[in-house]
PDB file of C-alpha atoms in Angstrom:
ATOM      1  CA  MET A   1     -17.213  16.208   8.271  1.00 52.00           C
ATOM      2  CA  LYS A   2     -19.859  15.741   5.696  1.00 66.00           C
ATOM      3  CA  SER A   3     -20.895  11.780   5.912  1.00 89.00           C
ATOM      4  CA  ILE A   4     -18.611   9.847   2.621  1.00 94.00           C
ATOM      5  CA  ARG A   5     -17.867   6.189   2.573  1.00 97.00           C
ATOM      6  CA  VAL A   6     -14.282   5.609   1.518  1.00 98.00           C
ATOM      7  CA  GLU A   7     -13.206   2.149  -0.759  1.00 98.00           C
ATOM      8  CA  ILE A   8      -9.783   1.040  -0.511  1.00 98.00           C
ATOM      9  CA  LEU A   9      -9.121  -1.128  -3.875  1.00 98.00           C
ATOM     10  CA  VAL A  10      -5.756  -3.999  -3.680  1.00 98.00           C
ATOM     11  CA  GLU A  11      -4.130  -6.575  -5.270  1.00 96.00           C
ATOM     12  CA  GLU A  12      -4.233  -9.196  -2.358  1.00 96.00           C
ATOM     13  CA  SER A  13      -4.654  -9.664   1.289  1.00 96.00           C
ATOM     14  CA  SER A  14      -1.337  -8.448   2.294  1.00 96.00           C
ATOM     15  CA  MET A  15      -1.824  -5.007   1.185  1.00 97.00           C
ATOM     16  CA  LYS A  16      -5.678  -4.779   3.529  1.00 98.00           C
ATOM     17  CA  HIS A  17      -3.605  -6.202   6.375  1.00 97.00           C
ATOM     18  CA  PHE A  18      -0.391  -4.020   5.840  1.00 97.00           C
ATOM     19  CA  LEU A  19      -3.542  -0.717   5.969  1.00 98.00           C
ATOM     20  CA  ASP A  20      -5.333  -1.966   8.544  1.00 97.00           C
ATOM     21  CA  ASN A  21      -2.510  -1.683  10.888  1.00 96.00           C
ATOM     22  CA  ILE A  22      -1.876   2.272   9.709  1.00 96.00           C
ATOM     23  CA  LEU A  23      -4.935   3.649   8.567  1.00 96.00           C
ATOM     24  CA  PRO A  24      -6.076   3.631  11.971  1.00 95.00           C
ATOM     25  CA  SER A  25      -3.352   7.165  12.228  1.00 92.00           C
ATOM     26  CA  LEU A  26      -3.814   8.461   9.646  1.00 94.00           C
ATOM     27  CA  LEU A  27      -7.849   8.666   8.918  1.00 96.00           C
ATOM     28  CA  PRO A  28      -9.174  12.012   9.449  1.00 95.00           C
ATOM     29  CA  GLN A  29     -12.213  12.300  12.005  1.00 93.00           C
ATOM     30  CA  GLY A  30     -15.452  11.039  10.494  1.00 94.00           C
ATOM     31  CA  ILE A  31     -13.656   8.258   8.939  1.00 96.00           C
ATOM     32  CA  ILE A  32     -13.612   4.763  10.310  1.00 96.00           C
ATOM     33  CA  LEU A  33     -12.324   1.639   9.278  1.00 97.00           C
ATOM     34  CA  ASN A  34     -14.723  -0.707   8.877  1.00 97.00           C
ATOM     35  CA  GLN A  35     -17.266   1.541   9.472  1.00 96.00           C
ATOM     36  CA  ASN A  36     -17.105   3.979   5.982  1.00 97.00           C
ATOM     37  CA  CYS A  37     -14.077   3.043   4.993  1.00 98.00           C
ATOM     38  CA  PHE A  38     -13.467  -0.190   3.457  1.00 98.00           C
ATOM     39  CA  ILE A  39     -10.021  -2.096   2.333  1.00 98.00           C
ATOM     40  CA  ARG A  40     -11.119  -4.247  -0.419  1.00 98.00           C
ATOM     41  CA  PRO A  41      -8.850  -6.861  -1.326  1.00 98.00           C
ATOM     42  CA  HIS A  42      -8.546  -9.096  -4.847  1.00 98.00           C
ATOM     43  CA  GLU A  43      -6.601 -12.466  -6.214  1.00 97.00           C
ATOM     44  CA  GLY A  44      -4.011 -10.426  -7.953  1.00 95.00           C
ATOM     45  CA  LYS A  45      -3.765  -7.662 -10.419  1.00 94.00           C
ATOM     46  CA  GLN A  46      -5.662  -8.752 -13.058  1.00 96.00           C
ATOM     47  CA  HIS A  47      -8.546  -9.426 -10.604  1.00 97.00           C
ATOM     48  CA  LEU A  48      -8.326  -6.061  -9.561  1.00 97.00           C
ATOM     49  CA  GLN A  49      -8.063  -4.313 -12.975  1.00 96.00           C
ATOM     50  CA  LYS A  50     -11.033  -6.495 -14.044  1.00 97.00           C
ATOM     51  CA  GLU A  51     -13.046  -5.542 -11.059  1.00 97.00           C
ATOM     52  CA  ILE A  52     -12.582  -1.881 -11.085  1.00 97.00           C
ATOM     53  CA  PRO A  53     -14.634  -0.627 -13.306  1.00 96.00           C
ATOM     54  CA  LYS A  54     -17.412  -2.794 -12.179  1.00 95.00           C
ATOM     55  CA  LYS A  55     -17.242  -1.600  -8.585  1.00 96.00           C
ATOM     56  CA  VAL A  56     -17.030   1.867  -9.225  1.00 96.00           C
ATOM     57  CA  ARG A  57     -20.519   1.891 -11.462  1.00 95.00           C
ATOM     58  CA  ALA A  58     -21.812  -0.034  -8.067  1.00 95.00           C
ATOM     59  CA  PHE A  59     -20.195   2.812  -5.746  1.00 95.00           C
ATOM     60  CA  LYS A  60     -22.219   5.474  -7.989  1.00 91.00           C
ATOM     61  CA  HIS A  61     -25.420   4.239  -6.523  1.00 91.00           C
ATOM     62  CA  SER A  62     -24.177   4.516  -2.935  1.00 92.00           C
ATOM     63  CA  THR A  63     -26.454   6.687  -0.604  1.00 93.00           C
ATOM     64  CA  VAL A  64     -23.356   8.527   0.320  1.00 95.00           C
ATOM     65  CA  PRO A  65     -20.730   9.961  -1.622  1.00 95.00           C
ATOM     66  CA  VAL A  66     -17.937   7.486  -2.808  1.00 97.00           C
ATOM     67  CA  LYS A  67     -14.231   8.114  -2.449  1.00 97.00           C
ATOM     68  CA  VAL A  68     -11.928   5.242  -4.487  1.00 98.00           C
ATOM     69  CA  ILE A  69      -8.254   4.754  -3.647  1.00 98.00           C
ATOM     70  CA  VAL A  70      -6.497   2.527  -5.507  1.00 98.00           C
ATOM     71  CA  ILE A  71      -3.294   0.636  -4.453  1.00 97.00           C
ATOM     72  CA  HIS A  72      -1.248  -1.365  -7.267  1.00 95.00           C
ATOM     73  CA  ASP A  73       2.284  -2.624  -6.939  1.00 93.00           C
ATOM     74  CA  GLN A  74       4.378  -1.681 -10.042  1.00 90.00           C
ATOM     75  CA  ASP A  75       6.074  -4.887 -10.667  1.00 88.00           C
ATOM     76  CA  SER A  76       7.814  -4.381 -13.603  1.00 88.00           C
ATOM     77  CA  SER A  77       5.570  -2.125 -14.950  1.00 87.00           C
ATOM     78  CA  ASP A  78       5.953   1.529 -15.838  1.00 88.00           C
ATOM     79  CA  CYS A  79       4.799   3.646 -13.266  1.00 89.00           C
ATOM     80  CA  ILE A  80       3.842   6.746 -15.791  1.00 91.00           C
ATOM     81  CA  LEU A  81       1.674   3.396 -18.413  1.00 94.00           C
ATOM     82  CA  LEU A  82       0.234   2.015 -14.984  1.00 94.00           C
ATOM     83  CA  LYS A  83      -1.143   5.154 -13.531  1.00 94.00           C
ATOM     84  CA  ALA A  84      -2.546   5.918 -16.942  1.00 95.00           C
ATOM     85  CA  GLU A  85      -4.637   2.691 -17.385  1.00 95.00           C
ATOM     86  CA  LEU A  86      -5.616   2.281 -13.723  1.00 96.00           C
ATOM     87  CA  LYS A  87      -7.223   6.215 -13.941  1.00 95.00           C
ATOM     88  CA  GLN A  88      -8.327   4.854 -17.686  1.00 95.00           C
ATOM     89  CA  LEU A  89     -10.145   2.126 -15.505  1.00 95.00           C
ATOM     90  CA  LEU A  90     -11.453   4.385 -12.930  1.00 95.00           C
ATOM     91  CA  ASP A  91     -12.586   6.830 -16.043  1.00 92.00           C
ATOM     92  CA  ARG A  92     -14.530   4.023 -17.796  1.00 88.00           C
ATOM     93  CA  ALA A  93     -17.480   3.558 -15.023  1.00 86.00           C
ATOM     94  CA  GLY A  94     -17.773   7.561 -14.799  1.00 80.00           C
ATOM     95  CA  PRO A  95     -16.267  10.363 -12.996  1.00 88.00           C
ATOM     96  CA  ILE A  96     -15.897   9.468  -9.548  1.00 93.00           C
ATOM     97  CA  PRO A  97     -13.655  11.067  -6.913  1.00 96.00           C
ATOM     98  CA  SER A  98     -10.084   8.954  -6.886  1.00 96.00           C
ATOM     99  CA  LEU A  99      -6.692   8.745  -5.640  1.00 97.00           C
ATOM    100  CA  ILE A 100      -3.993   6.149  -7.755  1.00 97.00           C
ATOM    101  CA  ARG A 101      -0.804   5.392  -5.484  1.00 96.00           C
ATOM    102  CA  ILE A 102       1.518   2.622  -6.716  1.00 94.00           C
ATOM    103  CA  ALA A 103       4.061   0.896  -4.573  1.00 92.00           C
ATOM    104  CA  CYS A 104       7.185   0.868  -6.062  1.00 90.00           C
ATOM    105  CA  ARG A 105       8.152  -2.173  -6.818  1.00 88.00           C
ATOM    106  CA  GLU A 106       6.015  -4.166  -4.203  1.00 93.00           C
ATOM    107  CA  LEU A 107       5.015  -3.402  -0.447  1.00 96.00           C
ATOM    108  CA  GLU A 108       8.173  -5.087   0.432  1.00 96.00           C
ATOM    109  CA  ALA A 109      10.110  -1.893  -0.023  1.00 96.00           C
ATOM    110  CA  TRP A 110       7.840  -0.599   2.130  1.00 97.00           C
ATOM    111  CA  TYR A 111       9.489  -2.780   4.871  1.00 98.00           C
ATOM    112  CA  LEU A 112      12.842  -1.887   3.793  1.00 97.00           C
ATOM    113  CA  GLY A 113      12.153   1.687   3.531  1.00 97.00           C
ATOM    114  CA  ASP A 114      11.908   1.042   8.021  1.00 97.00           C
ATOM    115  CA  MET A 115      14.686  -1.466   8.785  1.00 97.00           C
ATOM    116  CA  ASP A 116      13.956  -0.508  12.694  1.00 97.00           C
ATOM    117  CA  ALA A 117      10.641  -1.635  12.163  1.00 98.00           C
ATOM    118  CA  ILE A 118      11.799  -4.796  10.512  1.00 98.00           C
ATOM    119  CA  GLN A 119      13.821  -5.817  13.166  1.00 98.00           C
ATOM    120  CA  ARG A 120      11.256  -5.596  15.691  1.00 98.00           C
ATOM    121  CA  VAL A 121       9.607  -8.206  14.267  1.00 98.00           C
ATOM    122  CA  TYR A 122      12.427 -10.175  13.141  1.00 98.00           C
ATOM    123  CA  PRO A 123      15.130  -9.262  16.392  1.00 97.00           C
ATOM    124  CA  ARG A 124      17.881 -11.453  14.757  1.00 95.00           C
ATOM    125  CA  PHE A 125      18.080  -8.731  11.582  1.00 97.00           C
ATOM    126  CA  ASN A 126      21.115  -5.973  12.632  1.00 96.00           C
ATOM    127  CA  PRO A 127      19.465  -2.804  10.638  1.00 96.00           C
ATOM    128  CA  VAL A 128      22.603  -0.805  11.549  1.00 95.00           C
ATOM    129  CA  GLN A 129      24.464  -3.692   9.410  1.00 93.00           C
ATOM    130  CA  TYR A 130      22.379  -2.646   6.283  1.00 95.00           C
ATOM    131  CA  ARG A 131      21.047   0.796   6.692  1.00 90.00           C
ATOM    132  CA  ASN A 132      24.250   2.383   4.856  1.00 90.00           C
ATOM    133  CA  TRP A 133      24.540   0.258   1.886  1.00 94.00           C
ATOM    134  CA  ALA A 134      23.995   2.206  -1.061  1.00 94.00           C
ATOM    135  CA  LYS A 135      21.304  -0.277  -2.548  1.00 94.00           C
ATOM    136  CA  PHE A 136      18.583   0.126   0.683  1.00 96.00           C
ATOM    137  CA  ARG A 137      19.371   3.915   0.513  1.00 93.00           C
ATOM    138  CA  ASP A 138      16.533   3.824  -1.906  1.00 94.00           C
ATOM    139  CA  PRO A 139      14.019   0.840  -1.607  1.00 96.00           C
ATOM    140  CA  ASP A 140      11.756   1.343  -4.210  1.00 95.00           C
ATOM    141  CA  HIS A 141      14.568   0.480  -6.773  1.00 93.00           C
ATOM    142  CA  LEU A 142      15.032  -3.201  -5.271  1.00 94.00           C
ATOM    143  CA  THR A 143      12.733  -6.210  -5.588  1.00 94.00           C
ATOM    144  CA  ALA A 144      12.074  -6.577  -2.284  1.00 96.00           C
ATOM    145  CA  SER A 145      10.704  -9.590  -1.257  1.00 95.00           C
ATOM    146  CA  GLU A 146      13.726 -10.946  -2.626  1.00 96.00           C
ATOM    147  CA  GLU A 147      16.153  -8.857  -0.753  1.00 97.00           C
ATOM    148  CA  LEU A 148      14.139  -9.609   2.725  1.00 98.00           C
ATOM    149  CA  ARG A 149      14.564 -13.511   2.059  1.00 97.00           C
ATOM    150  CA  LYS A 150      18.326 -13.176   1.464  1.00 97.00           C
ATOM    151  CA  LEU A 151      18.694 -10.947   5.056  1.00 97.00           C
ATOM    152  CA  ILE A 152      15.816 -12.821   7.007  1.00 97.00           C
ATOM    153  CA  PRO A 153      15.127 -16.568   6.041  1.00 97.00           C
ATOM    154  CA  GLU A 154      12.566 -16.964   7.840  1.00 97.00           C
ATOM    155  CA  PHE A 155      10.468 -13.683   6.074  1.00 98.00           C
ATOM    156  CA  GLN A 156       6.967 -14.804   5.249  1.00 96.00           C
ATOM    157  CA  LYS A 157       4.346 -12.253   3.184  1.00 95.00           C
ATOM    158  CA  GLY A 158       1.727 -12.674   5.164  1.00 95.00           C
ATOM    159  CA  PHE A 159       3.517 -12.195   8.549  1.00 98.00           C
ATOM    160  CA  ALA A 160       5.303  -9.423   7.820  1.00 98.00           C
ATOM    161  CA  SER A 161       2.385  -7.397   6.500  1.00 97.00           C
ATOM    162  CA  ARG A 162       0.208  -7.985   9.821  1.00 97.00           C
ATOM    163  CA  GLU A 163       3.273  -7.666  11.930  1.00 98.00           C
ATOM    164  CA  ILE A 164       6.110  -4.956  10.559  1.00 98.00           C
ATOM    165  CA  PRO A 165       2.947  -1.960  10.053  1.00 98.00           C
ATOM    166  CA  LYS A 166       2.478  -1.938  13.504  1.00 97.00           C
ATOM    167  CA  HIS A 167       5.959  -1.021  14.187  1.00 97.00           C
ATOM    168  CA  MET A 168       6.273   1.097  10.908  1.00 97.00           C
ATOM    169  CA  ASN A 169       7.339   5.261  11.626  1.00 95.00           C
ATOM    170  CA  ILE A 170       4.891   7.054   9.294  1.00 93.00           C
ATOM    171  CA  LEU A 171       7.030  10.013   8.850  1.00 91.00           C
ATOM    172  CA  GLY A 172      10.457   8.345   8.188  1.00 89.00           C
ATOM    173  CA  ASN A 173      10.681   5.512   5.894  1.00 96.00           C
ATOM    174  CA  ARG A 174      12.911   5.981   3.120  1.00 96.00           C
ATOM    175  CA  SER A 175      10.835   4.801   0.536  1.00 96.00           C
ATOM    176  CA  ARG A 176       9.400   8.122  -2.063  1.00 95.00           C
ATOM    177  CA  SER A 177       6.413   5.338  -2.652  1.00 95.00           C
ATOM    178  CA  PHE A 178       5.074   5.119   0.848  1.00 97.00           C
ATOM    179  CA  ASN A 179       5.646   8.728   1.497  1.00 97.00           C
ATOM    180  CA  HIS A 180       3.929   9.770  -2.020  1.00 96.00           C
ATOM    181  CA  LEU A 181       1.304   6.772   0.073  1.00 96.00           C
ATOM    182  CA  ILE A 182       0.821   8.907   2.988  1.00 97.00           C
ATOM    183  CA  THR A 183       0.727  12.202   1.407  1.00 97.00           C
ATOM    184  CA  GLY A 184      -1.637  11.482  -0.972  1.00 96.00           C
ATOM    185  CA  LEU A 185      -3.848   9.961   1.464  1.00 96.00           C
ATOM    186  CA  GLN A 186      -3.787  12.310   3.951  1.00 95.00           C
ATOM    187  CA  THR A 187      -4.788  15.269   1.197  1.00 96.00           C
ATOM    188  CA  PHE A 188      -7.153  13.048  -0.628  1.00 97.00           C
ATOM    189  CA  LEU A 189      -9.254  12.476   2.169  1.00 95.00           C
ATOM    190  CA  ASN A 190      -8.876  15.659   4.017  1.00 93.00           C
ATOM    191  CA  ASN A 191     -11.249  17.436   1.174  1.00 87.00           C
TER     192      ASN A 191
END
């Protein structure tokens, strides 16, 4: 693989912790986390959006080609409009190979897509009890962080973002947005 650098721009540190755990098994040969692949957390979505054009302009001066990945929570936004806005921010700084992925609605939905991983971190949580409930069949439509706090009173975002991904089955998640992230990363980074 030719020499490249990958820059992953995310909203906050919880997404960085999550990616720190799942990326090593997804990165193609020649792309190594913290060597030529970097995750850049921001202080929320507004900070991320403000920084995208600045960072892309800086990346264009790199001595090696740079690929940019932006991962953003959907929250209450329209997914299609949000993706178009992010694309516009990337394009404003000039053309650069890029991939945009939206976590529908938030990172925690990806955890609910793999309830067995949740149980490995929070042993008192019983996935069998909830797995077939209609509302959990498509976790992307939930306010997942609220649901997790109801199910697991001791749930903490920071701790969960570091521990749950260590146990996740990358290929067996019920979250469509998580699956789009995985296939998007694999395709984008291998081309």
